[in-house]
Each structure stands twice: as structure tokens, then as C-alpha cells.
CSV table of C-alpha atoms in Angstrom, one decimal:
chain,number,residue,atom,x,y,z
U,104,UNK,CA,0.2,0.1,0.1
U,105,UNK,CA,2.9,2.4,1.0
U,106,UNK,CA,4.4,1.7,-2.6
U,107,UNK,CA,1.3,2.8,-4.4
U,108,UNK,CA,0.8,5.9,-2.4
U,109,UNK,CA,4.9,6.7,-2.8
U,110,UNK,CA,4.2,6.2,-6.6
U,111,UNK,CA,1.1,8.3,-6.8
U,112,UNK,CA,2.3,11.3,-5.3
U,113,UNK,CA,5.6,11.0,-7.4
U,114,UNK,CA,3.3,10.8,-10.7
U,115,UNK,CA,1.5,14.0,-9.3
U,116,UNK,CA,4.9,15.9,-8.7
U,117,UNK,CA,5.9,15.0,-12.2
U,118,UNK,CA,2.8,15.7,-14.3
U,119,UNK,CA,1.1,18.3,-12.5
U,120,UNK,CA,1.2,20.7,-15.3
U,121,UNK,CA,-0.9,17.9,-17.2
U,122,UNK,CA,-3.3,17.3,-14.6
U,123,UNK,CA,-4.0,20.8,-13.8
U,124,UNK,CA,-7.3,20.7,-16.2
U,125,UNK,CA,-8.3,17.8,-14.1
U,126,UNK,CA,-8.1,19.9,-11.2
U,127,UNK,CA,-9.9,23.0,-11.9
U,128,UNK,CA,-12.4,21.2,-13.6
U,129,UNK,CA,-13.7,19.5,-10.3
U,130,UNK,CA,-13.1,22.5,-8.6
U,131,UNK,CA,-15.3,24.3,-10.5
U,132,UNK,CA,-18.1,22.2,-10.4
U,133,UNK,CA,-17.7,21.6,-6.7
U,134,UNK,CA,-17.8,25.3,-6.2
U,135,UNK,CA,-21.1,25.4,-7.9
U,136,UNK,CA,-22.9,22.8,-6.1
U,137,UNK,CA,-21.4,23.9,-2.7
U,138,UNK,CA,-22.2,27.6,-3.1
U,139,UNK,CA,-25.8,27.0,-4.5
U,140,UNK,CA,-27.0,24.5,-1.4
U,141,UNK,CA,-25.0,26.5,0.9
U,142,UNK,CA,-27.0,29.9,-0.2
U,143,UNK,CA,-30.6,28.2,0.1
U,144,UNK,CA,-29.5,26.4,3.5
U,145,UNK,CA,-28.9,29.7,5.1
U,146,UNK,CA,-31.7,31.3,3.7
U,147,UNK,CA,-34.0,28.4,4.8
U,148,UNK,CA,-32.2,29.0,8.7
U,149,UNK,CA,-33.3,32.6,8.6
U,150,UNK,CA,-36.8,32.2,7.4
U,151,UNK,CA,-37.0,29.4,9.9
U,152,UNK,CA,-35.8,31.5,12.7
U,153,UNK,CA,-38.1,34.6,11.3
U,154,UNK,CA,-41.4,32.8,10.5
U,155,UNK,CA,-43.3,34.2,13.4
U,156,UNK,CA,-41.9,37.7,12.4
U,157,UNK,CA,-42.7,37.1,8.5
U,158,UNK,CA,-46.3,35.6,9.8
U,159,UNK,CA,-46.9,38.7,12.4
U,160,UNK,CA,-48.5,35.9,15.1
U,161,UNK,CA,-48.6,32.7,16.0
U,162,UNK,CA,-52.1,32.2,14.7
U,163,UNK,CA,-54.1,34.4,12.0
U,164,UNK,CA,-57.3,34.2,11.4
U,165,UNK,CA,-58.4,35.7,8.3
U,166,UNK,CA,-61.8,36.4,6.0
U,167,UNK,CA,-62.9,38.3,3.0
U,168,UNK,CA,-65.9,39.4,5.3
U,169,UNK,CA,-66.7,41.4,8.2
U,170,UNK,CA,-65.9,39.4,11.6
U,171,UNK,CA,-68.8,38.2,12.8
U,172,UNK,CA,-69.9,38.0,16.5
U,173,UNK,CA,-69.4,34.3,16.7
U,174,UNK,CA,-66.0,34.4,15.4
U,175,UNK,CA,-65.2,37.3,18.0
U,176,UNK,CA,-66.9,35.2,20.8
U,177,UNK,CA,-64.6,32.0,20.1
U,178,UNK,CA,-61.6,33.9,20.0
U,179,UNK,CA,-62.5,35.7,23.3
U,180,UNK,CA,-63.2,32.3,25.1
U,181,UNK,CA,-59.8,31.2,23.8
U,182,UNK,CA,-57.9,34.1,25.2
U,183,UNK,CA,-60.0,34.0,28.6
U,184,UNK,CA,-59.0,30.1,28.6
U,185,UNK,CA,-55.4,31.2,28.5
U,186,UNK,CA,-54.5,29.7,25.2
U,187,UNK,CA,-54.3,33.0,23.5
U,188,UNK,CA,-52.8,36.0,25.4
U,189,UNK,CA,-53.0,38.8,23.0
U,190,UNK,CA,-55.3,39.4,20.3
U,191,UNK,CA,-54.9,42.1,17.4
U,192,UNK,CA,-57.2,43.0,14.9
U,193,UNK,CA,-56.3,44.3,11.4
U,194,UNK,CA,-57.8,44.9,7.8
U,195,UNK,CA,-56.0,44.6,4.6
U,196,UNK,CA,-57.3,46.2,1.6
U,197,UNK,CA,-56.0,47.9,-2.2
U,198,UNK,CA,-57.0,51.6,-2.6
U,199,UNK,CA,-56.2,54.6,-4.3
U,200,UNK,CA,-54.4,57.6,-2.5
U,201,UNK,CA,-53.3,61.1,-3.7
U,202,UNK,CA,-52.2,64.2,-2.6
U,203,UNK,CA,-54.6,66.7,-1.1
U,204,UNK,CA,-53.6,69.4,-3.7
U,205,UNK,CA,-52.5,67.5,-6.8
U,206,UNK,CA,-55.0,65.1,-8.8
U,207,UNK,CA,-52.6,62.3,-8.9
U,208,UNK,CA,-53.6,59.0,-7.9
U,209,UNK,CA,-51.4,55.3,-7.0
U,210,UNK,CA,-52.6,52.0,-6.0
U,211,UNK,CA,-51.5,51.1,-2.8
U,212,UNK,CA,-51.9,48.3,-0.3
U,213,UNK,CA,-53.8,49.7,3.1
U,214,UNK,CA,-53.2,48.2,6.2
U,215,UNK,CA,-55.1,49.3,9.5
U,216,UNK,CA,-53.6,48.1,12.8
U,217,UNK,CA,-54.4,48.5,16.8
U,218,UNK,CA,-51.8,49.4,19.0
U,219,UNK,CA,-50.9,45.8,20.0
U,220,UNK,CA,-49.1,45.5,16.4
U,221,UNK,CA,-46.8,44.0,16.0
U,222,UNK,CA,-46.8,40.9,18.0
U,223,UNK,CA,-43.5,39.8,16.7
U,224,UNK,CA,-40.8,41.2,14.8
U,225,UNK,CA,-40.1,44.9,14.5
U,226,UNK,CA,-41.4,47.5,12.6
U,227,UNK,CA,-38.6,49.8,11.0
U,228,UNK,CA,-38.9,53.6,10.0
U,229,UNK,CA,-36.2,55.7,8.5
U,230,UNK,CA,-34.6,58.1,11.3
U,231,UNK,CA,-37.0,57.3,13.9
U,232,UNK,CA,-38.6,54.7,16.1
U,233,UNK,CA,-41.6,53.1,15.3
U,234,UNK,CA,-44.5,54.1,18.2
U,235,UNK,CA,-48.2,53.8,17.4
U,236,UNK,CA,-48.8,57.0,18.4
U,237,UNK,CA,-47.7,58.0,14.9
U,238,UNK,CA,-50.8,56.7,13.7
U,239,UNK,CA,-52.8,58.1,16.1
U,240,UNK,CA,-55.5,60.8,14.9
U,241,UNK,CA,-55.0,60.4,11.4
U,242,UNK,CA,-51.3,59.5,11.1
U,243,UNK,CA,-49.9,57.4,8.1
U,244,UNK,CA,-46.8,55.9,7.5
U,245,UNK,CA,-45.8,55.1,3.8
U,246,UNK,CA,-43.3,53.3,1.8
U,247,UNK,CA,-40.3,55.5,0.2
U,248,UNK,CA,-41.4,54.8,-3.2
U,249,UNK,CA,-44.7,56.4,-2.6
U,250,UNK,CA,-43.2,59.5,-2.0
U,251,UNK,CA,-41.4,59.6,-5.1
U,252,UNK,CA,-44.1,58.3,-7.2
U,253,UNK,CA,-46.2,61.5,-5.9
U,254,UNK,CA,-43.6,64.1,-5.0
U,255,UNK,CA,-44.3,64.3,-1.7
U,256,UNK,CA,-42.4,64.6,2.0
U,257,UNK,CA,-42.9,63.4,5.3
U,258,UNK,CA,-44.9,66.2,7.0
U,259,UNK,CA,-47.5,66.5,3.7
U,260,UNK,CA,-51.0,65.4,3.5
U,261,UNK,CA,-52.1,62.4,1.7
U,262,UNK,CA,-55.7,61.7,1.2
U,263,UNK,CA,-56.9,58.0,1.5
U,264,UNK,CA,-60.6,57.5,0.5
U,265,UNK,CA,-62.5,60.6,2.1
U,266,UNK,CA,-60.0,61.5,4.7
U,267,UNK,CA,-57.1,63.3,4.6
U,268,UNK,CA,-54.0,61.6,6.6
U,269,UNK,CA,-50.7,63.5,7.8
U,270,UNK,CA,-47.6,61.3,6.7
U,271,UNK,CA,-45.6,61.0,10.0
U,272,UNK,CA,-43.0,58.3,8.9
U,273,UNK,CA,-41.2,56.2,6.5
U,274,UNK,CA,-41.3,52.3,6.2
U,275,UNK,CA,-38.0,50.9,5.9
U,276,UNK,CA,-39.2,47.3,7.1
U,277,UNK,CA,-42.2,45.7,8.4
U,278,UNK,CA,-43.2,42.5,10.3
U,279,UNK,CA,-46.0,40.3,8.6
U,280,UNK,CA,-44.9,40.5,5.4
U,281,UNK,CA,-43.9,37.2,3.3
U,282,UNK,CA,-40.8,37.5,1.6
U,283,UNK,CA,-42.0,37.6,-2.3
U,284,UNK,CA,-45.3,38.2,-1.6
U,285,UNK,CA,-47.2,39.8,-4.5
U,286,UNK,CA,-47.8,43.1,-4.4
U,287,UNK,CA,-50.3,45.6,-6.0
U,288,UNK,CA,-48.7,49.0,-4.6
U,289,UNK,CA,-46.8,50.4,-2.0
U,290,UNK,CA,-47.8,49.4,1.8
U,291,UNK,CA,-49.5,52.1,3.5
U,292,UNK,CA,-50.1,52.1,7.5
U,293,UNK,CA,-53.0,53.5,9.4
U,294,UNK,CA,-54.8,53.2,13.0
U,295,UNK,CA,-57.5,50.9,13.2
U,296,UNK,CA,-59.5,53.1,14.9
U,297,UNK,CA,-59.5,55.9,11.8
U,298,UNK,CA,-60.3,53.1,9.2
U,299,UNK,CA,-63.9,53.9,9.4
U,300,UNK,CA,-63.3,57.3,8.4
U,301,UNK,CA,-62.3,57.2,5.2
U,302,UNK,CA,-65.3,55.4,4.1
U,303,UNK,CA,-63.6,52.5,2.4
U,304,UNK,CA,-65.7,49.7,4.0
U,305,UNK,CA,-68.9,50.2,2.4
U,306,UNK,CA,-70.7,47.2,0.6
U,307,UNK,CA,-68.9,45.2,-1.7
U,308,UNK,CA,-65.2,46.9,-0.6
U,309,UNK,CA,-62.5,43.8,-1.1
U,310,UNK,CA,-61.0,44.1,2.4
U,311,UNK,CA,-59.1,41.0,4.2
U,312,UNK,CA,-60.1,41.0,7.5
U,313,UNK,CA,-57.7,39.5,10.2
U,314,UNK,CA,-57.3,38.5,14.0
U,315,UNK,CA,-53.8,38.2,14.9
U,316,UNK,CA,-53.4,35.5,17.9
U,317,UNK,CA,-50.6,35.2,20.4
U,318,UNK,CA,-50.2,31.6,21.7
U,319,UNK,CA,-48.3,31.4,25.1
U,320,UNK,CA,-44.9,29.6,24.6
U,321,UNK,CA,-44.5,26.9,27.1
U,322,UNK,CA,-41.3,25.0,27.6
U,323,UNK,CA,-40.7,22.6,25.0
U,324,UNK,CA,-41.2,18.8,25.5
U,325,UNK,CA,-40.0,15.9,23.8
U,326,UNK,CA,-42.7,15.0,21.2
U,327,UNK,CA,-45.0,17.6,22.2
U,328,UNK,CA,-47.1,19.3,19.5
U,329,UNK,CA,-46.8,23.1,19.0
U,330,UNK,CA,-49.5,24.7,20.7
U,331,UNK,CA,-50.2,27.3,17.7
U,332,UNK,CA,-50.6,24.4,15.4
U,333,UNK,CA,-53.2,22.5,17.8
U,334,UNK,CA,-55.4,26.0,18.2
U,335,UNK,CA,-55.2,26.4,14.6
U,336,UNK,CA,-56.3,23.0,13.8
U,337,UNK,CA,-59.3,23.8,16.3
U,338,UNK,CA,-60.5,26.9,15.0
U,339,UNK,CA,-60.5,25.8,11.8
U,340,UNK,CA,-62.9,23.2,12.5
U,341,UNK,CA,-65.2,25.5,14.4
U,342,UNK,CA,-65.1,27.9,11.5
U,343,UNK,CA,-65.4,25.4,8.8
U,344,UNK,CA,-68.8,26.7,7.5
U,345,UNK,CA,-67.9,30.7,8.1
U,346,UNK,CA,-65.1,31.0,5.1
U,347,UNK,CA,-62.7,31.9,7.4
U,348,UNK,CA,-58.9,30.8,6.8
U,349,UNK,CA,-56.7,30.0,9.9
U,350,UNK,CA,-53.2,29.3,9.9
U,351,UNK,CA,-50.3,28.7,12.4
U,352,UNK,CA,-46.8,30.2,11.6
U,353,UNK,CA,-46.0,26.9,11.4
U,354,UNK,CA,-47.6,25.9,8.6
U,355,UNK,CA,-46.3,28.7,7.0
U,356,UNK,CA,-42.7,27.3,7.9
U,357,UNK,CA,-43.2,23.9,6.7
U,358,UNK,CA,-44.6,25.3,3.3
U,359,UNK,CA,-41.3,27.7,3.0
U,360,UNK,CA,-39.3,24.8,3.5
U,361,UNK,CA,-40.9,22.7,1.2
U,362,UNK,CA,-40.6,25.2,-1.6
U,363,UNK,CA,-36.9,26.2,-0.5
U,364,UNK,CA,-35.9,22.1,-1.0
U,365,UNK,CA,-37.6,22.2,-4.3
U,366,UNK,CA,-35.5,24.9,-5.2
U,367,UNK,CA,-32.1,23.7,-3.8
U,368,UNK,CA,-32.7,20.3,-5.6
U,369,UNK,CA,-33.7,22.3,-8.9
U,370,UNK,CA,-30.7,24.6,-8.6
U,371,UNK,CA,-28.5,22.0,-7.8
U,372,UNK,CA,-29.0,20.4,-11.2
U,373,UNK,CA,-27.1,23.4,-12.4
U,374,UNK,CA,-24.4,22.6,-10.2
U,375,UNK,CA,-24.2,19.2,-11.2
U,376,UNK,CA,-24.3,19.8,-15.2
U,377,UNK,CA,-21.4,21.9,-14.5
U,378,UNK,CA,-19.6,19.2,-12.7
U,379,UNK,CA,-20.7,16.4,-15.3
U,380,UNK,CA,-19.0,18.9,-18.0
U,381,UNK,CA,-15.9,18.7,-16.2
U,382,UNK,CA,-15.8,15.4,-15.8
U,383,UNK,CA,-16.2,14.9,-19.4
U,384,UNK,CA,-12.8,17.1,-19.4
U,385,UNK,CA,-11.4,15.0,-16.8
U,386,UNK,CA,-11.9,11.6,-18.9
U,387,UNK,CA,-10.2,13.6,-21.6
U,388,UNK,CA,-7.4,14.4,-19.7
U,389,UNK,CA,-7.0,10.9,-18.0
U,390,UNK,CA,-6.7,9.1,-21.6
U,391,UNK,CA,-4.1,11.7,-22.9
U,392,UNK,CA,-2.5,11.0,-19.4
U,393,UNK,CA,-2.4,7.2,-19.9
U,394,UNK,CA,-1.4,7.1,-23.3
U,395,UNK,CA,1.6,9.3,-22.2
U,396,UNK,CA,2.4,6.9,-19.4
U,397,UNK,CA,2.3,3.8,-21.6
U,398,UNK,CA,6.4,3.3,-21.4
U,399,UNK,CA,6.2,4.1,-17.5
U,400,UNK,CA,3.6,1.5,-17.1
U,401,UNK,CA,5.6,-1.0,-19.0
U,402,UNK,CA,8.8,-0.4,-16.8
U,403,UNK,CA,6.6,-0.9,-13.7
U,404,UNK,CA,5.6,-4.5,-15.2
U,405,UNK,CA,9.1,-5.3,-16.2
U,406,UNK,CA,10.2,-4.7,-12.5
U,407,UNK,CA,7.3,-6.7,-11.2
U,408,UNK,CA,4.5,-4.6,-10.6
U,409,UNK,CA,1.0,-6.0,-11.1
U,410,UNK,CA,-1.9,-4.6,-13.5
U,411,UNK,CA,-3.8,-4.1,-10.2
U,412,UNK,CA,-1.1,-2.5,-8.5
U,413,UNK,CA,-0.5,-0.1,-11.4
U,414,UNK,CA,-4.1,0.7,-11.9
U,415,UNK,CA,-4.1,1.4,-8.1
U,416,UNK,CA,-1.6,3.6,-8.3
U,417,UNK,CA,-3.1,6.0,-10.7
U,418,UNK,CA,-7.0,5.7,-9.4
U,419,UNK,CA,-5.0,6.9,-5.8
U,420,UNK,CA,-3.9,9.7,-8.1
U,421,UNK,CA,-7.2,10.3,-9.3
U,422,UNK,CA,-8.7,10.2,-5.8
U,423,UNK,CA,-6.0,12.6,-4.5
U,424,UNK,CA,-6.7,15.1,-7.3
U,425,UNK,CA,-10.5,14.7,-6.8
U,426,UNK,CA,-9.9,15.6,-3.0
U,427,UNK,CA,-7.6,18.7,-3.7
U,428,UNK,CA,-10.0,20.0,-6.6
U,429,UNK,CA,-13.1,19.3,-4.1
U,430,UNK,CA,-11.4,20.9,-1.7
U,431,UNK,CA,-10.1,24.3,-3.5
U,432,UNK,CA,-14.2,24.2,-5.1
U,433,UNK,CA,-15.3,24.6,-1.2
U,434,UNK,CA,-12.5,27.1,-0.7
U,435,UNK,CA,-14.0,29.0,-4.0
U,436,UNK,CA,-17.7,29.0,-2.6
U,437,UNK,CA,-16.4,30.3,0.8
U,438,UNK,CA,-15.1,33.0,-1.0
U,439,UNK,CA,-18.5,33.5,-2.9
U,440,UNK,CA,-20.4,33.5,0.0
U,441,UNK,CA,-18.3,35.7,1.9
U,442,UNK,CA,-18.9,38.3,-1.0
U,443,UNK,CA,-22.4,37.2,-1.6
U,444,UNK,CA,-23.8,40.2,0.8
U,445,UNK,CA,-22.5,42.8,-1.5
U,446,UNK,CA,-24.6,41.8,-4.5
U,447,UNK,CA,-27.9,41.4,-2.7
U,448,UNK,CA,-27.6,44.5,-0.7
U,449,UNK,CA,-30.3,44.9,1.7
U,450,UNK,CA,-31.7,41.3,1.3
U,451,UNK,CA,-29.4,39.7,3.8
U,452,UNK,CA,-30.3,42.1,6.2
U,453,UNK,CA,-34.0,42.0,5.5
U,454,UNK,CA,-33.7,38.1,6.1
U,455,UNK,CA,-31.4,38.2,9.1
U,456,UNK,CA,-29.3,35.6,7.1
U,457,UNK,CA,-25.7,34.7,7.7
U,458,UNK,CA,-24.5,33.1,4.6
U,459,UNK,CA,-21.7,30.8,4.7
U,460,UNK,CA,-20.8,27.1,4.3
U,461,UNK,CA,-23.1,24.4,5.6
U,462,UNK,CA,-21.7,21.3,6.8
U,463,UNK,CA,-24.3,19.3,4.6
U,464,UNK,CA,-23.5,21.4,1.5
U,465,UNK,CA,-19.5,20.5,2.1
U,466,UNK,CA,-19.4,16.9,2.5
U,467,UNK,CA,-22.3,16.4,-0.4
U,468,UNK,CA,-19.8,18.6,-2.8
U,469,UNK,CA,-16.5,16.8,-1.5
U,470,UNK,CA,-18.3,13.4,-2.0
U,471,UNK,CA,-19.8,14.4,-5.5
U,472,UNK,CA,-16.4,15.6,-6.8
U,473,UNK,CA,-14.3,12.3,-5.6
U,474,UNK,CA,-17.2,10.3,-7.4
U,475,UNK,CA,-17.1,12.2,-10.6
U,476,UNK,CA,-13.7,12.0,-10.4
U,477,UNK,CA,-13.6,8.1,-10.2
U,478,UNK,CA,-16.5,7.6,-12.4
U,479,UNK,CA,-15.0,9.5,-15.3
U,480,UNK,CA,-11.5,8.3,-15.0
U,481,UNK,CA,-12.1,4.6,-14.3
U,482,UNK,CA,-12.7,3.7,-17.9
U,483,UNK,CA,-9.3,5.6,-19.2
U,484,UNK,CA,-7.4,3.8,-16.6
U,485,UNK,CA,-8.6,0.7,-17.4
U,486,UNK,CA,-6.5,0.7,-20.4
U,487,UNK,CA,-3.6,-0.1,-18.0
U,488,UNK,CA,-4.3,-3.7,-17.9
U,489,UNK,CA,-3.6,-4.1,-21.5
U,490,UNK,CA,0.0,-2.4,-21.5
U,491,UNK,CA,2.5,-5.3,-22.3
U,492,UNK,CA,6.4,-4.9,-20.9
U,493,UNK,CA,6.9,-6.0,-24.3
U,494,UNK,CA,6.2,-2.6,-25.4
U,495,UNK,CA,9.4,-1.0,-24.4
U,496,UNK,CA,10.6,-2.7,-27.3
U,497,UNK,CA,7.8,-1.8,-29.8
U,498,UNK,CA,6.3,1.3,-30.8
U,499,UNK,CA,2.5,0.2,-31.4
U,500,UNK,CA,0.0,1.3,-29.4
U,501,UNK,CA,-2.0,-1.0,-26.9
U,502,UNK,CA,-5.6,-1.5,-28.2
U,503,UNK,CA,-8.5,-2.7,-25.9
U,504,UNK,CA,-10.2,-5.9,-26.7
U,505,UNK,CA,-12.9,-5.8,-29.3
U,506,UNK,CA,-15.1,-6.1,-26.1
U,507,UNK,CA,-14.2,-5.6,-22.5
U,508,UNK,CA,-16.7,-6.5,-20.1
U,509,UNK,CA,-15.1,-4.7,-17.1
């Protein structure tokens, strides 16, 4: 075994320039696989940590109709029993807004919230801290793009429905908003108590009425189901005939994980294709390398080496090169991930994601890199079995049998 390893290292040292392309092909393919999987796994971990903040509550009760007394009574019973600690009501609808002095309109997504908002996460404003006092007495918070579209500034008035609102802040980020959710316009926040004065809740209005529920979190016990899932399931049964949607943040978390797993597997095919294309290059390099080493192989067989030992020498060389190329690929992927926040901008801060290599992606990249190296090299290397010691005295090239079972 020591003879095989020593000979493999000598061959690498003597022929490293010829094998450089082999090395680079594996490194590029492994880097693509490790980088793609590490990014998606890091995003998944970030989204899992922020699942509550992205949902905005432990359980969300949602309806396209005004919430009736029966629904409120059922939620109040849960609050009285201690299964719900805080109930916050909100309404979302799409409407048009315009400056009070200019007849220029823009479509926005209006959200009316109570003083208990947000239950989870943080509402971040530009230049100031969020407080519900900013919304009281017809205050409004808007996104910066709406100010640019309507040529407004903080302190100006904005007409929503039939009521004028005073712009008191600019939203930088908000909780309770799923990443990538389809938006019909800029987000605008007002006080829930001021919503009736806008006249937007008249007959036929398409508003989404929500009850955001916070569930007390008991100490985690092995095998115990999350109480928010239990509450969501029971409320769904209670409201089964009322066109009410009830969803736990755990359900949103599971759906996001499923979508990200699908995206991870799909995008990893890109890295695998790159690696397989590199494998074709590996096969070509190995075939040329073996043809150039015919006399060396014949000498080894003249001094007593068997075809099995010679094959083991070059397979060991391939494994070492595959490991080294895979390690370089992992290093390249790590460098790419360090530079990634520069390109994605505020998205990393929004998701609170720490981009870095994940152990699962690293091990998979190393394994696939070595496997591809072996699979694409073993067929050309099998030609060493047909090299005869007599080739030292002849110039003919060894030929494979017409049909090689191996």
C-alpha cells in the first residue's frame, strides 16, 4: 500500500501541469454545488428563525368578510381560557391614494392596525423608532417609493378615501409580510380606529379582515406538538362553515421549507451539470495522460508490478486530485458566499441571514467531486491492464479487446 501511495504522489509531482485541467474542472463543479446549496440552506435557517415575524402572529384568522360576533366570541373564549394571550385586529385592502392638492393617484396596499401591532418582529422607520402614537389622529406611515411617485415629503398630507392623513414616517421594513409576496402597490399603515372615517369599508369593498393571535409558549417537551398548530386546527374546525381561513406560523414555516427544498434540489442540478461537463474534461485528460505514460507503465510491469498495482497507483492519484479539487471548490464557494452580501444588498439584512458554508453542502460537494473524478477516470485507466512489458521494445499502441466486459 505504501508503494502505491508513494508512486501516486511521485506521478502527481512529475505531471502536475498536465493534470491542472483535471484539478480545475472538479473545483469549478464542486464550487457551484456547494455555493448553491449553502445559500439556500442559509436562507432556510434564516426564514425558520423569522417565521413568526414573517407571519406576524402565532395564529392568523383571516376572512374576506367582516368578522362576525360568533368568530369574535370563539376567539375570546380561547383568550379567557389562557390559550391565547393577545388578540390584535387588522384590515388590509387595496385602494387609491393621492396628495390633497394634486389630482395624481397611485394604487396602494392599505393596512389598518391596532396598538398591539406588531406581535412579533419590528417595524423599522427611517430616522425614528416606531410607535403607534405616530398613527393616532389620522397619521399614516408610507413606503419611500410612494413619496417619490407622488412627489411628497414627510409632513405632507395624503388623501385616503375621503379622509386626509398626515405623513408621519417612512417605512424601511415591516413584520408580517412574507418574502416575495405579490404586491399591488406600496404599503401604507394607518390606525385601525381611523379606518371607518375613510369610507372604504362600504358595501362591496374587498377587504381582508384579520385577527392576529399570540399563543403563550410553554417550555418545549420532546414529542409535544406546537400549541399554535393545535389551536389553528381547532379553530379551523369551529369555522369550517364560515369561510374563515386559519393558519399557524408553523404551517407557513413548513410551506417555505418545502418550497426552498424544491428550489435547492432544482438549482443543484445546475451545479451537477457543470460538474458533469467538468467530468468530460477529466475523462479526456485521463485518457491522454495514460497514453503518455505507456512506457512508464511497461517499466513498472517489467520490474514486477502487477496490473492491479499499477491501476491502484493511478486510481489513488485520481482520488487525491479529486479531493484536492473538491477542497479548492469548497474554498471558492466560501469566498463567493463572503462576497454575496455585497451583491444582494439589503436582502441579507431583511432576512437576517448569515451566509456561510453549511456542513451538509460541504460533505455533499466533497463526495460528489470525488465520485465524479472516479467515474469519469476509471474507464480510461482500465487501459493500463493491456499495457505489456514488451512495449518497451515496440512502438505500437496497446488496443483494448473488441469487447471489454469490465
